[in-house]
Short mmCIF file of C-alpha atoms in Angstrom, two decimals:
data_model
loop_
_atom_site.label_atom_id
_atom_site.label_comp_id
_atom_site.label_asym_id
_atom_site.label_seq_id
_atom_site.Cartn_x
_atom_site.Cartn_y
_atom_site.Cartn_z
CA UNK A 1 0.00 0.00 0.00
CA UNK A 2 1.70 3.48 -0.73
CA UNK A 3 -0.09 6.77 0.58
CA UNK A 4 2.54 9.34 -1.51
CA UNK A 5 0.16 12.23 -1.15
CA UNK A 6 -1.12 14.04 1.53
CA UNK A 7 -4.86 12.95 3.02
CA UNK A 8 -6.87 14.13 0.94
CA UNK A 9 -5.26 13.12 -2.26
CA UNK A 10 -3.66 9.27 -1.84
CA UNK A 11 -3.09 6.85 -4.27
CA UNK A 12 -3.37 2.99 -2.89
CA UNK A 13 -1.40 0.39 -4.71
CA UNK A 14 -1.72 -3.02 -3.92
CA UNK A 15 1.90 -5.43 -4.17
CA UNK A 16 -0.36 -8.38 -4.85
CA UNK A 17 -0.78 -9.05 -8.88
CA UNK A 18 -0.48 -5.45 -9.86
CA UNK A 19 -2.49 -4.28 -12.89
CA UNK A 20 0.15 -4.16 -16.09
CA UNK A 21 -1.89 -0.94 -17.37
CA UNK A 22 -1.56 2.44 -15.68
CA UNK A 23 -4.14 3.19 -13.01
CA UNK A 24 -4.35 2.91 -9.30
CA UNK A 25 -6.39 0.78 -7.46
CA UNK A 26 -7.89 3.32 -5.51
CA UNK A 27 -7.93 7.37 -5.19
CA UNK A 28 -8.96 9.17 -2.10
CA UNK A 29 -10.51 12.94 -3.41
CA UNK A 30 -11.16 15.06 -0.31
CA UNK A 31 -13.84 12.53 1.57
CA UNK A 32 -14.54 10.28 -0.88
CA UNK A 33 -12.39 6.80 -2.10
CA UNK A 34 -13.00 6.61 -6.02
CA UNK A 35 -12.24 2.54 -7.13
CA UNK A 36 -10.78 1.39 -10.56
CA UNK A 37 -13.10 -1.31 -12.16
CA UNK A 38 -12.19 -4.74 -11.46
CA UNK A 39 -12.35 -7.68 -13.79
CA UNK A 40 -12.13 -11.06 -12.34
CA UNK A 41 -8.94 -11.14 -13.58
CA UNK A 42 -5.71 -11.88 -11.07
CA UNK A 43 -3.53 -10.30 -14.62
CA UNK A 44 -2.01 -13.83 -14.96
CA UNK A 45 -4.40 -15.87 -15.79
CA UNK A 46 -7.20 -14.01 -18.54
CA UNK A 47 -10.00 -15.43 -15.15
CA UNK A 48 -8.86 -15.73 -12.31
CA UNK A 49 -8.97 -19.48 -11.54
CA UNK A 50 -11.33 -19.00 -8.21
CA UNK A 51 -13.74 -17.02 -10.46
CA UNK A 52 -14.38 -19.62 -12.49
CA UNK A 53 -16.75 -22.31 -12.67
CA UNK A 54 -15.77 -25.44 -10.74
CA UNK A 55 -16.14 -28.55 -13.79
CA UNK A 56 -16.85 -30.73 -11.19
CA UNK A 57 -19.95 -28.86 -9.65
CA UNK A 58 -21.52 -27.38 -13.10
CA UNK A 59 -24.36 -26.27 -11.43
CA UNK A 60 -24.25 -24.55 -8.41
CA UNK A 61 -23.83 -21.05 -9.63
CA UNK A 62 -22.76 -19.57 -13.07
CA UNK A 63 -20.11 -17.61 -14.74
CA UNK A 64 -21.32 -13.94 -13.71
CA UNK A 65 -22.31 -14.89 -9.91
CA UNK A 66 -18.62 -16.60 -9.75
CA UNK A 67 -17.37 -13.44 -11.29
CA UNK A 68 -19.47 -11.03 -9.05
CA UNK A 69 -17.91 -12.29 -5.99
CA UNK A 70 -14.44 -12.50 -6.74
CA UNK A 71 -14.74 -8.55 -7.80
CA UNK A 72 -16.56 -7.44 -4.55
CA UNK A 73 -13.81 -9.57 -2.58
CA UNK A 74 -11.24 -7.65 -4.10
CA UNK A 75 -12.77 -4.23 -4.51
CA UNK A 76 -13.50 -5.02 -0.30
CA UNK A 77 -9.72 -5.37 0.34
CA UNK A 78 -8.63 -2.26 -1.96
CA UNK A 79 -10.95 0.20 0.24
CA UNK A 80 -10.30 -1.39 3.21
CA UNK A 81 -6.36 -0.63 2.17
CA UNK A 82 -7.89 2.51 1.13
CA UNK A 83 -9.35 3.92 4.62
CA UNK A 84 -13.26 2.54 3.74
CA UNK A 85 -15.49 -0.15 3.48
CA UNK A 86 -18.06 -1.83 1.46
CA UNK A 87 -20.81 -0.61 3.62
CA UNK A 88 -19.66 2.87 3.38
CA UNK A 89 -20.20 2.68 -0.58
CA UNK A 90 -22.33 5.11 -1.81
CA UNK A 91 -22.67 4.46 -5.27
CA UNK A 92 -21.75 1.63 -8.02
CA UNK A 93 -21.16 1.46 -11.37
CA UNK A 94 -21.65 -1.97 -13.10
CA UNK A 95 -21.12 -2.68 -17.01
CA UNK A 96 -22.15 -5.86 -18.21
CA UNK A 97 -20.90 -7.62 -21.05
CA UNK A 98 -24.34 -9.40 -21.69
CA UNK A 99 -27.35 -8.21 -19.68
CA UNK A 100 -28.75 -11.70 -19.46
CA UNK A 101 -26.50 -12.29 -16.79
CA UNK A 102 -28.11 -9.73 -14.41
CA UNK A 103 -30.18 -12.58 -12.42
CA UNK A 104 -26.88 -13.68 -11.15
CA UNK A 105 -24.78 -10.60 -10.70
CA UNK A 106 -28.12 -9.50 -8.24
CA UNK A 107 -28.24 -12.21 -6.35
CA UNK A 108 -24.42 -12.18 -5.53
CA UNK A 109 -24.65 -8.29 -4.79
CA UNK A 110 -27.26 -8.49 -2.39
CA UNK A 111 -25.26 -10.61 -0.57
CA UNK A 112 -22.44 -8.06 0.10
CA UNK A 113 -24.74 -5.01 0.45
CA UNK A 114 -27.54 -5.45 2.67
CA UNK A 115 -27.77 -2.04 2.73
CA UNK A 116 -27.28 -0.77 -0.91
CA UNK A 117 -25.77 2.09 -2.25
CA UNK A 118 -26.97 4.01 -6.03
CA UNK A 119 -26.31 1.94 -8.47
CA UNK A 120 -26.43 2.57 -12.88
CA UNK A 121 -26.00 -1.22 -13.95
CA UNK A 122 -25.70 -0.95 -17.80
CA UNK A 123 -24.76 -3.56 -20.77
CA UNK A 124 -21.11 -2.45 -22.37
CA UNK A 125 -20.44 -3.38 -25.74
CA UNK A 126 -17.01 -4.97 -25.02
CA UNK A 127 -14.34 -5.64 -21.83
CA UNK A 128 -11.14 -5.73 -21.84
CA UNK A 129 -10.60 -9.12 -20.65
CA UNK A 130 -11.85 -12.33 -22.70
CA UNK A 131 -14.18 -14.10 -20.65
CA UNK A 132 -15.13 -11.16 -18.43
CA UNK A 133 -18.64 -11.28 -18.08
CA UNK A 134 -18.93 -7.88 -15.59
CA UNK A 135 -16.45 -5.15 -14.79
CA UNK A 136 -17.18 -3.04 -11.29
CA UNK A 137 -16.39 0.21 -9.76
CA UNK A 138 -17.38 1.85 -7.03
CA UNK A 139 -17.34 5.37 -4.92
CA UNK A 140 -17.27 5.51 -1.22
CA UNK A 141 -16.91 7.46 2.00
CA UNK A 142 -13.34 7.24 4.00
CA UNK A 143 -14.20 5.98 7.30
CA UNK A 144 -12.22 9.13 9.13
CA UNK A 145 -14.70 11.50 7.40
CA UNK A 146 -17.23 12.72 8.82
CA UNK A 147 -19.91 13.22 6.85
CA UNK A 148 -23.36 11.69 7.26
CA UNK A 149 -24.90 9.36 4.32
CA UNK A 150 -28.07 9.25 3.89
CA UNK A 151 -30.83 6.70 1.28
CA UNK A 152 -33.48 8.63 -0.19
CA UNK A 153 -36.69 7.42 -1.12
CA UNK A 154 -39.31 9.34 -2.78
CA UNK A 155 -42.74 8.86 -4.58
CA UNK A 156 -41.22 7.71 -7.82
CA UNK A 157 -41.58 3.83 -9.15
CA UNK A 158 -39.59 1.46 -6.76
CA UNK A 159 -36.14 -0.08 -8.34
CA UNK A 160 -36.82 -3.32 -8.74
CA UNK A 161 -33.79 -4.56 -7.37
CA UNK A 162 -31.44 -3.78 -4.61
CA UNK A 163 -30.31 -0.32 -5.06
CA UNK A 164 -31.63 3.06 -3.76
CA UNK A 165 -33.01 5.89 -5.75
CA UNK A 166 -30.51 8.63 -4.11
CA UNK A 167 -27.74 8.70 -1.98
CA UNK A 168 -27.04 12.19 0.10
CA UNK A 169 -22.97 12.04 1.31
CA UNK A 170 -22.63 15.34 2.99
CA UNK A 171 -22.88 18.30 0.21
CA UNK A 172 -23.31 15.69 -2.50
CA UNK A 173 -26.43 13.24 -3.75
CA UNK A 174 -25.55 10.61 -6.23
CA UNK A 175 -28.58 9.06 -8.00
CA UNK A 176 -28.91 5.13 -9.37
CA UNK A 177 -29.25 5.31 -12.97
CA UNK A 178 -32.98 5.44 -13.90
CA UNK A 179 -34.61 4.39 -16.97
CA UNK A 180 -38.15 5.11 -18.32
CA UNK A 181 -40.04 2.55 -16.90
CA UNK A 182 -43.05 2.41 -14.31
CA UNK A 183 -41.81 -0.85 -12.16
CA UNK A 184 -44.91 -2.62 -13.20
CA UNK A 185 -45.44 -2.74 -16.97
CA UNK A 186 -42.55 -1.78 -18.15
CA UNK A 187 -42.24 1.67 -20.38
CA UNK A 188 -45.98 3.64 -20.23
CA UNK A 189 -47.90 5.60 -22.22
CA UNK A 190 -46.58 8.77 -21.04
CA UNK A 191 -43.14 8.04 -21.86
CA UNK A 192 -43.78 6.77 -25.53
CA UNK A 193 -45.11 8.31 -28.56
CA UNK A 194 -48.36 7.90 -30.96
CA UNK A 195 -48.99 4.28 -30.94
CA UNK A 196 -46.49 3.24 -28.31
CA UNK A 197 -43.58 4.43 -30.39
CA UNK A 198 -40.06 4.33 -28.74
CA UNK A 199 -39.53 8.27 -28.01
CA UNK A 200 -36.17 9.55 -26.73
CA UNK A 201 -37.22 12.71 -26.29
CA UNK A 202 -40.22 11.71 -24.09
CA UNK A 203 -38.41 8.55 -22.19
CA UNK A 204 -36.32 11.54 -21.44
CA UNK A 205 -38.88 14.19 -20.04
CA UNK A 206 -40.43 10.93 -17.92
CA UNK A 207 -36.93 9.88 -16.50
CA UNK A 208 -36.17 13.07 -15.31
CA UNK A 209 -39.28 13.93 -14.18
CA UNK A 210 -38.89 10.61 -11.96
CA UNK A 211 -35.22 11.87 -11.05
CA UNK A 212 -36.70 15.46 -9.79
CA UNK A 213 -38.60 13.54 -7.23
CA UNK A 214 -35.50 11.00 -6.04
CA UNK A 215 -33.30 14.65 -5.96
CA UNK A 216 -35.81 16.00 -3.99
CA UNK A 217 -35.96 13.35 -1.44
CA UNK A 218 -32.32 13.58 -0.56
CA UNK A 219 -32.50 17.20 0.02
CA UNK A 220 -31.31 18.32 -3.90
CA UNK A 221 -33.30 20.41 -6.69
CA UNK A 222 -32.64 20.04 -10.33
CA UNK A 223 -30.68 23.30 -10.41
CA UNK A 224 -28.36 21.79 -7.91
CA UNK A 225 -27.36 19.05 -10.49
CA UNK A 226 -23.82 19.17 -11.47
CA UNK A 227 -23.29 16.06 -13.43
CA UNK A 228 -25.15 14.15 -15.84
CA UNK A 229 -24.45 10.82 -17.81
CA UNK A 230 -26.82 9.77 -20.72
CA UNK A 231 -25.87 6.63 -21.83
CA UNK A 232 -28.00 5.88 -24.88
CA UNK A 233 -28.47 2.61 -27.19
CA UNK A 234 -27.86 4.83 -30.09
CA UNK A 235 -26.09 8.24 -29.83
CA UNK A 236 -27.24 9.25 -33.89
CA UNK A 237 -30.66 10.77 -32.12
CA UNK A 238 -28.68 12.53 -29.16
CA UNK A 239 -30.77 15.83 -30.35
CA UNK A 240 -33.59 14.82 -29.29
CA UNK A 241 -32.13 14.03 -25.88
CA UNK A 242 -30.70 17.00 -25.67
CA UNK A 243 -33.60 18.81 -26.16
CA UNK A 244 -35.73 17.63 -23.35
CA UNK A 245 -32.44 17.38 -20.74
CA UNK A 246 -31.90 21.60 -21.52
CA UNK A 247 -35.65 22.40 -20.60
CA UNK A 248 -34.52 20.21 -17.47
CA UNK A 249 -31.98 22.42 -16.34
CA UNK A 250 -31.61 25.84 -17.28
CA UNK A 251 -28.07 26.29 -15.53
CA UNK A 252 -26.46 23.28 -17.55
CA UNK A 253 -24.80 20.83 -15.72
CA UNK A 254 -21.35 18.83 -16.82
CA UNK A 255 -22.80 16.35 -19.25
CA UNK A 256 -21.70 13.05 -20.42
CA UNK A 257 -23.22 11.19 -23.33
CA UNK A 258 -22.53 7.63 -24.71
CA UNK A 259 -23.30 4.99 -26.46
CA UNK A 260 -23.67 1.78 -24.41
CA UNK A 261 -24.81 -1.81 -25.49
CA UNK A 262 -28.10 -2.91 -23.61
CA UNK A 263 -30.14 -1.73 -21.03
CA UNK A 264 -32.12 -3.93 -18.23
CA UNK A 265 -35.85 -2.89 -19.37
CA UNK A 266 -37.35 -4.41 -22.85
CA UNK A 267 -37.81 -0.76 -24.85
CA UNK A 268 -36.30 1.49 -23.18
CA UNK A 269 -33.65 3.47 -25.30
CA UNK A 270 -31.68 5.51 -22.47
CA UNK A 271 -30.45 5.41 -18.81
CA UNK A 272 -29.19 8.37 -16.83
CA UNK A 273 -27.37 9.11 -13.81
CA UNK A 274 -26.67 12.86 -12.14
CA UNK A 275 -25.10 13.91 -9.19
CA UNK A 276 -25.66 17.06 -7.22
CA UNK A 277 -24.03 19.39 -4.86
CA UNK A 278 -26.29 21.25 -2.22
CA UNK A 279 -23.09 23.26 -0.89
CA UNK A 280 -21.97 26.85 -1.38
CA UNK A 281 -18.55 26.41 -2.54
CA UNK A 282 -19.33 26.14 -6.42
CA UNK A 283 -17.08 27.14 -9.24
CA UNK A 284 -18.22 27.62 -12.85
CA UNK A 285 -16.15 28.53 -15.40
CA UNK A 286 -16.62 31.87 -17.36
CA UNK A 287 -17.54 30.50 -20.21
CA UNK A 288 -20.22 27.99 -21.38
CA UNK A 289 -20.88 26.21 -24.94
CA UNK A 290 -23.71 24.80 -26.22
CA UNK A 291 -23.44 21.64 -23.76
CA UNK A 292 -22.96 23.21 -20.56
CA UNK A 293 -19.78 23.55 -18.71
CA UNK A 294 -16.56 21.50 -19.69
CA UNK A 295 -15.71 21.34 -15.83
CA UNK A 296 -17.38 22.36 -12.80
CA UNK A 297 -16.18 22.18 -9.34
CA UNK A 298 -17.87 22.05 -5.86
CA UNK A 299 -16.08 21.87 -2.75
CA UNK A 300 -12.98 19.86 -2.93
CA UNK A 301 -14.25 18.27 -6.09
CA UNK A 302 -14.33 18.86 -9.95
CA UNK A 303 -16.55 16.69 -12.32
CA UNK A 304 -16.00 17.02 -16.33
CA UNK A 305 -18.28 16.54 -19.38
CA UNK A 306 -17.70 13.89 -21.40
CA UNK A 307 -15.16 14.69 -23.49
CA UNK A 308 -14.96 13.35 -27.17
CA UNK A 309 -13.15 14.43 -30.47
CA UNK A 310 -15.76 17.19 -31.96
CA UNK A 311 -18.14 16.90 -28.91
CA UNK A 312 -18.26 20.87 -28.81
CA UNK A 313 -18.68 21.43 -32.43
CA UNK A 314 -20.60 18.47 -33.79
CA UNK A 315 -17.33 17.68 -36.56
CA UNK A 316 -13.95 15.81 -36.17
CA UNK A 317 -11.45 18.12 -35.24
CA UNK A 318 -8.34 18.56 -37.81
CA UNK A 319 -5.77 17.41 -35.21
CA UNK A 320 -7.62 14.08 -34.95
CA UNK A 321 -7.15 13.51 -37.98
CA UNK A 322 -4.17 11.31 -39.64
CA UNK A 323 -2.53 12.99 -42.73
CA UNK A 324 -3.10 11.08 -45.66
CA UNK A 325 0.76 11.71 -46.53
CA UNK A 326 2.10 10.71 -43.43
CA UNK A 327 -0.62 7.45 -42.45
CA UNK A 328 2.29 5.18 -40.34
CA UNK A 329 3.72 8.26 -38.42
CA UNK A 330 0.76 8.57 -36.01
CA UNK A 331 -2.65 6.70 -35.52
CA UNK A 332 -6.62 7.94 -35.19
CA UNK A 333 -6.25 7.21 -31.64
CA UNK A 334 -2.94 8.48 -30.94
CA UNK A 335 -4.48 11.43 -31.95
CA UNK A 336 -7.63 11.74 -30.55
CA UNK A 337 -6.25 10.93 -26.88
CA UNK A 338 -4.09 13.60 -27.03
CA UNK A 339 -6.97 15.71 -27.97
CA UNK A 340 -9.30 14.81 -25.13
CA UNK A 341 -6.44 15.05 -22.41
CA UNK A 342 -5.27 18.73 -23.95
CA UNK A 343 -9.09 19.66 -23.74
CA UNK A 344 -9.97 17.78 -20.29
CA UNK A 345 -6.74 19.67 -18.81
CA UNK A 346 -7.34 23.30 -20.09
CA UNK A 347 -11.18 22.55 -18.53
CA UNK A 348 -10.11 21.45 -15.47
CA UNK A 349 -7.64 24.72 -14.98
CA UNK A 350 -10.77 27.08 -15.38
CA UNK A 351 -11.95 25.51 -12.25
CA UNK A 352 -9.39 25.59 -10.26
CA UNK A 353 -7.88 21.62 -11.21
CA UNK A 354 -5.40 19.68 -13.84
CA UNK A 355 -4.85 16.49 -14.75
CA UNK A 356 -2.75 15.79 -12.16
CA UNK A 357 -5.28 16.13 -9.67
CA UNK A 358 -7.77 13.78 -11.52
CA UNK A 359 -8.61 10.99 -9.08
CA UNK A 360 -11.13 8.30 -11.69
CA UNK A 361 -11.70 8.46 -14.81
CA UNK A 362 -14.21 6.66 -16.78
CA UNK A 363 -12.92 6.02 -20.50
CA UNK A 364 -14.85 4.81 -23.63
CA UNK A 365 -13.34 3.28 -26.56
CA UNK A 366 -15.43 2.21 -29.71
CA UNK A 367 -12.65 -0.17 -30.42
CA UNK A 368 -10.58 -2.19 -27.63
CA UNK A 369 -7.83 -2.94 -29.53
CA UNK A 370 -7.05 0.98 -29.60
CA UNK A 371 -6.67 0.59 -26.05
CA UNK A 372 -2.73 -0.55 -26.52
CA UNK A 373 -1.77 2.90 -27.83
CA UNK A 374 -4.33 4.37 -25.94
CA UNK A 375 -2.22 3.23 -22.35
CA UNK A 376 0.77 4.55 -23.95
CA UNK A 377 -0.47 7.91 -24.42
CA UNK A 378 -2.31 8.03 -21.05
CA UNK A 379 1.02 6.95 -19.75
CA UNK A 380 3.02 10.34 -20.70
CA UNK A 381 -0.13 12.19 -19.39
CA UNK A 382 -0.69 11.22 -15.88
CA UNK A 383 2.82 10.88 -13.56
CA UNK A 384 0.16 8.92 -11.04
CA UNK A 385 -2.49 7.20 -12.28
CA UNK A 386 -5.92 7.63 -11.16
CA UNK A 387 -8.44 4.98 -10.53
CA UNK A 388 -9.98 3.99 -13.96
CA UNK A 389 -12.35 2.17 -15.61
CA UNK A 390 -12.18 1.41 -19.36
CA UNK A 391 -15.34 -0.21 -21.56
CA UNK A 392 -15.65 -0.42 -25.06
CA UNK A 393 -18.69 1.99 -26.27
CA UNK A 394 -21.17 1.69 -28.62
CA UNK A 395 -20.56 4.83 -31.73
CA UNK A 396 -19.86 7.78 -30.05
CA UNK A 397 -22.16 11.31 -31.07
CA UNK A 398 -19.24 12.20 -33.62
CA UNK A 399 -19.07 9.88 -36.95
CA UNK A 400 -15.31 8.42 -36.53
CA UNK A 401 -14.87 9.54 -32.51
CA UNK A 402 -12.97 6.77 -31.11
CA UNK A 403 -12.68 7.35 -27.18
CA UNK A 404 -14.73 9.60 -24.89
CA UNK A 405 -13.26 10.18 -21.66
CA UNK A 406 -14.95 11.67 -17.97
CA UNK A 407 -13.25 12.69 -15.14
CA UNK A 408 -13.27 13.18 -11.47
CA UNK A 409 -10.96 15.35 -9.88
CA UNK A 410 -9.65 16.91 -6.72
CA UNK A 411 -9.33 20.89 -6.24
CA UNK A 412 -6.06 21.53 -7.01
#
C-alpha cells in the first residue's frame, strides 16, 4: 500500500498481482475513495482461476455470480487498504458484457450489500478481458470522514432490485441510474409516442421527471445538479435528448453522453445518472458552450463533461485527424487521446484543477484494440495514475470519434 500524497489526495497500490496498465487501485478525493473497475482477472491468468466455474460442480452457480464475488472480494480489500469499506459505498457502477447475466450478478450483490448504495447497472459493448462477463467500480466514504450518508426514497416507481433511488454524502447526492419505466409494466404511455412508439425525447422528459422527485428526497433540486451521464443505445438521435435534458436544467450541468450496449428494461432506449451538490462552494467557469460547462467544481471536487473528439462542435477536429501523406507516423487514436487530455486539462484549470489532480476516470473506446496505444499515451499524461475504468462503447455522437473520456478530480 503506498499513501505518496497528503490525506486528501492518496493513491493505494496493492503489491499483490499489480495491474500491467496504468491506473491505481484506488484514489482518495477530499472525503470520498474513487475505485478502478475490477475484472475477475488476477492479470495472470485471462479469469482468475477462483472465479471460475468449478467442472466438477456445473451447477451450483454460473459464470457472472462466480465473477461477481471474486470482484466485490477484491474491490472489499482495496478500500479497506484505502481507509473505507463496502458498507460505506455510496454508489456503483456496473457494465455488463451481456445483460442476461443480471439474475446472477443481483443475487451475488445483495449478498455483500444489505444495505445498498446508487447503483447505474448498464450492458457495455465490449471488456477488456476475454471471458469477463462484468467489470465493477465503485465510490465511497473514507471511514475518518465525517460526513453523514443518507438513502433517499421518494414517490417515484420502486427499483426493482437492490439499489436506492438517491444517496445524500454530505454536500453531495448521487442518483442510481434510472430508466423510463413504471416498475410494473414496463415503459408507459406517457413516456412513448403515438402508438407506443419508442420516443427519446419523451423517455427523457419521464426519467427526469422521476429523477426530480429522487433529488428531492435527498435534500437536492434540479438546479443543484452538477453532473449528468446519458448513456444511450444509439447516440445518432442525441438531439432529441438534448432537447428535453436543456428544458430540465436551465443552468447546464457537466454532461456526459454515450453509447452503451443494452439496457435492463425491454424498450427502453436511455439510462441516466446525475449527481448534485447542495453546498456553497461552487465554481463555474466563465464561459459555457452549447453543452454546458466542460468542468465544474464544488467543494474539494471537480466533475467534467464527457469529453470526445468534436463533442463541442458536432465535426472531427483537424488534429484528430491522420494525414493522408504521413498514415504510419501517427494513428486515429494516438491522436484523438491527445486531444481529449489537452481539452480535459485546459477545462479542469478554469476551475481551479489539472490532470494531475484527476482521481477516476471513466474512459470509452469504440474499439478495444485501440486501447494498446491508448495506455501509452495516457502513460506520458498522468505521472500517477488515477483509478480507472475502461469499456468499449457503442458509436460515439461524432461519426469516426474513437474514445470519450470523464473525469473526477480533486481541487487543485
Amino acid at each position: 500500500m503506498n499513501f505518496p500524497q497528503s490525506r486528501n489526495f492518496a493513491h493505494t497500490r496493492s503489491h499483490q498481482s499489480p495491474a500491467p496498465i496504468w491506473q491505481t487501485e484506488a484514489v482518495r478525493a477530499g472525503a470520498f475513495i474513487f475505485t478502478s473497475a475490477v475484472l475477475a482477472t488476477d492479470w495472470v491468468h485471462a479469469i482468475a482461476p477462483e472465479a471460475t466455474i468449478d467442472s466438477q460442480f456445473p451447477y451450483f452457480d454460473s459464470a457472472a455470480e462466480r465473477q461477481t464475488d471474486y470482484i466485490l472480494r477484491k474491490l472489499s480489500q482495496t478500500l479497506q487498504q484505502a481507509g473505507s469499506s463496502l458498507d460505506r459505498v455510496i454508489k456503483a457502477h456496473v457494465f455488463l458484457l451481456d445483460s442476461t447475466d443480471f439474475p446472477g450478478f443481483d443475487r451475488v450483490w445483495k449478498r455483500y450489500f444489505p444495505n445498498p448504495p446508487t447503483r447505474t447497472t448498464v450492458g457495455a459493448a465490449g471488456l477488456l478481458i476475454p471471458g469477463a462477463r462484468l467489470e465493477i467500480a465503485l465510490i465511497a466514504v473514507a471511514s475518518d470522514a465525517d460526513i453523514p450518508m443518507r438513502p433517499a426514497v421518494s414517490d417515484a416507481p420502486r427499483p426493482l432490485t437492490k439499489k436506492v433511488e438517491a444517496m445524500r454524502a454530505g454536500d453531495f447526492v448521487f442518483t442510481s441510474g434510472q430508466l423510463a419505466h413504471n416498475a410494473v409494466a414496463g415503459v408507459p404511455p406517457e413516456a412513448a409516442g403515438p402508438d407506443g412508439q419508442v420516443d427519446l425525447a419523451k423517455q427523457t422528459v419521464y426519467t427526469l421527471q422521476n429523477m426530480t422527485r429522487s433529488l428531492a428526497a435527498a435534500g437536492a433540486k434540479p438546479t443543484d445538479v452538477i453532473k449528468g451521464q446519458a448513456l444511450l443505445l444509439d447516440t445518432s438521435n442525441e438531439d432529441e435528448f438534448l432537447g428535453a435534458w436543456r428544458e430540465t436544467f436551465p443552468r447546464k450541468p457537466a454532461l456526459a453522453v454515450t453509447g452503451i450496449g443494452s439496457l435492463l428494461v425491454t424498450g427502453t432506449i436511455i439510462e441516466i445518472d446525475l449527481t448534485a451538490y447542495t453546498g456553497d462552494a461552487l465554481r463555474l467557469p466563465t464561459e459555457t458552450g452549447s453543452r454546458g460547462p466542460e468542468a465544474i467544481g464544488c467543494g474539494e471536487l471537480v466533475f467534467s463533461a464527457g469529453i470526445f473528439p468534436g463533442f463541442d462542435t458536432g465535426e472531427m477536429p483537424p488534429e484528430c485527424v491522420v494525414h493522408a501523406a504521413y498514415p504510419h507516423y501517427a494513428s486515429s487514436i494516438q491522436l484523438q487521446t491527445e486531444w481529449v487530455l489537452a481539452r480535459l486539462d485546459a477545462a479542469l484549470r478554469k476551475v481551479s484543477s489539472d490532470l494531475a489532480h484527476v482521481a477516476k476516470a471513466q474512459v470509452f473506446l469504440t474499439d478495444l484494440s485501440d486501447f494498446a496505444i491508448f495506455d501509452d499515451v495516457w502513460r506520458a499524461h498522468f505521472q500517477s495514475a488515477p483509478a480507472r475504468s475502461v469499456v468499449k462503447a457503442s458509436p460515439l455522437p461524432v461519426q469516426g470519434a474513437r474514445i470519450a473520456v470523464e473525469v473526477i478530480a480533486v481541487a487543485a
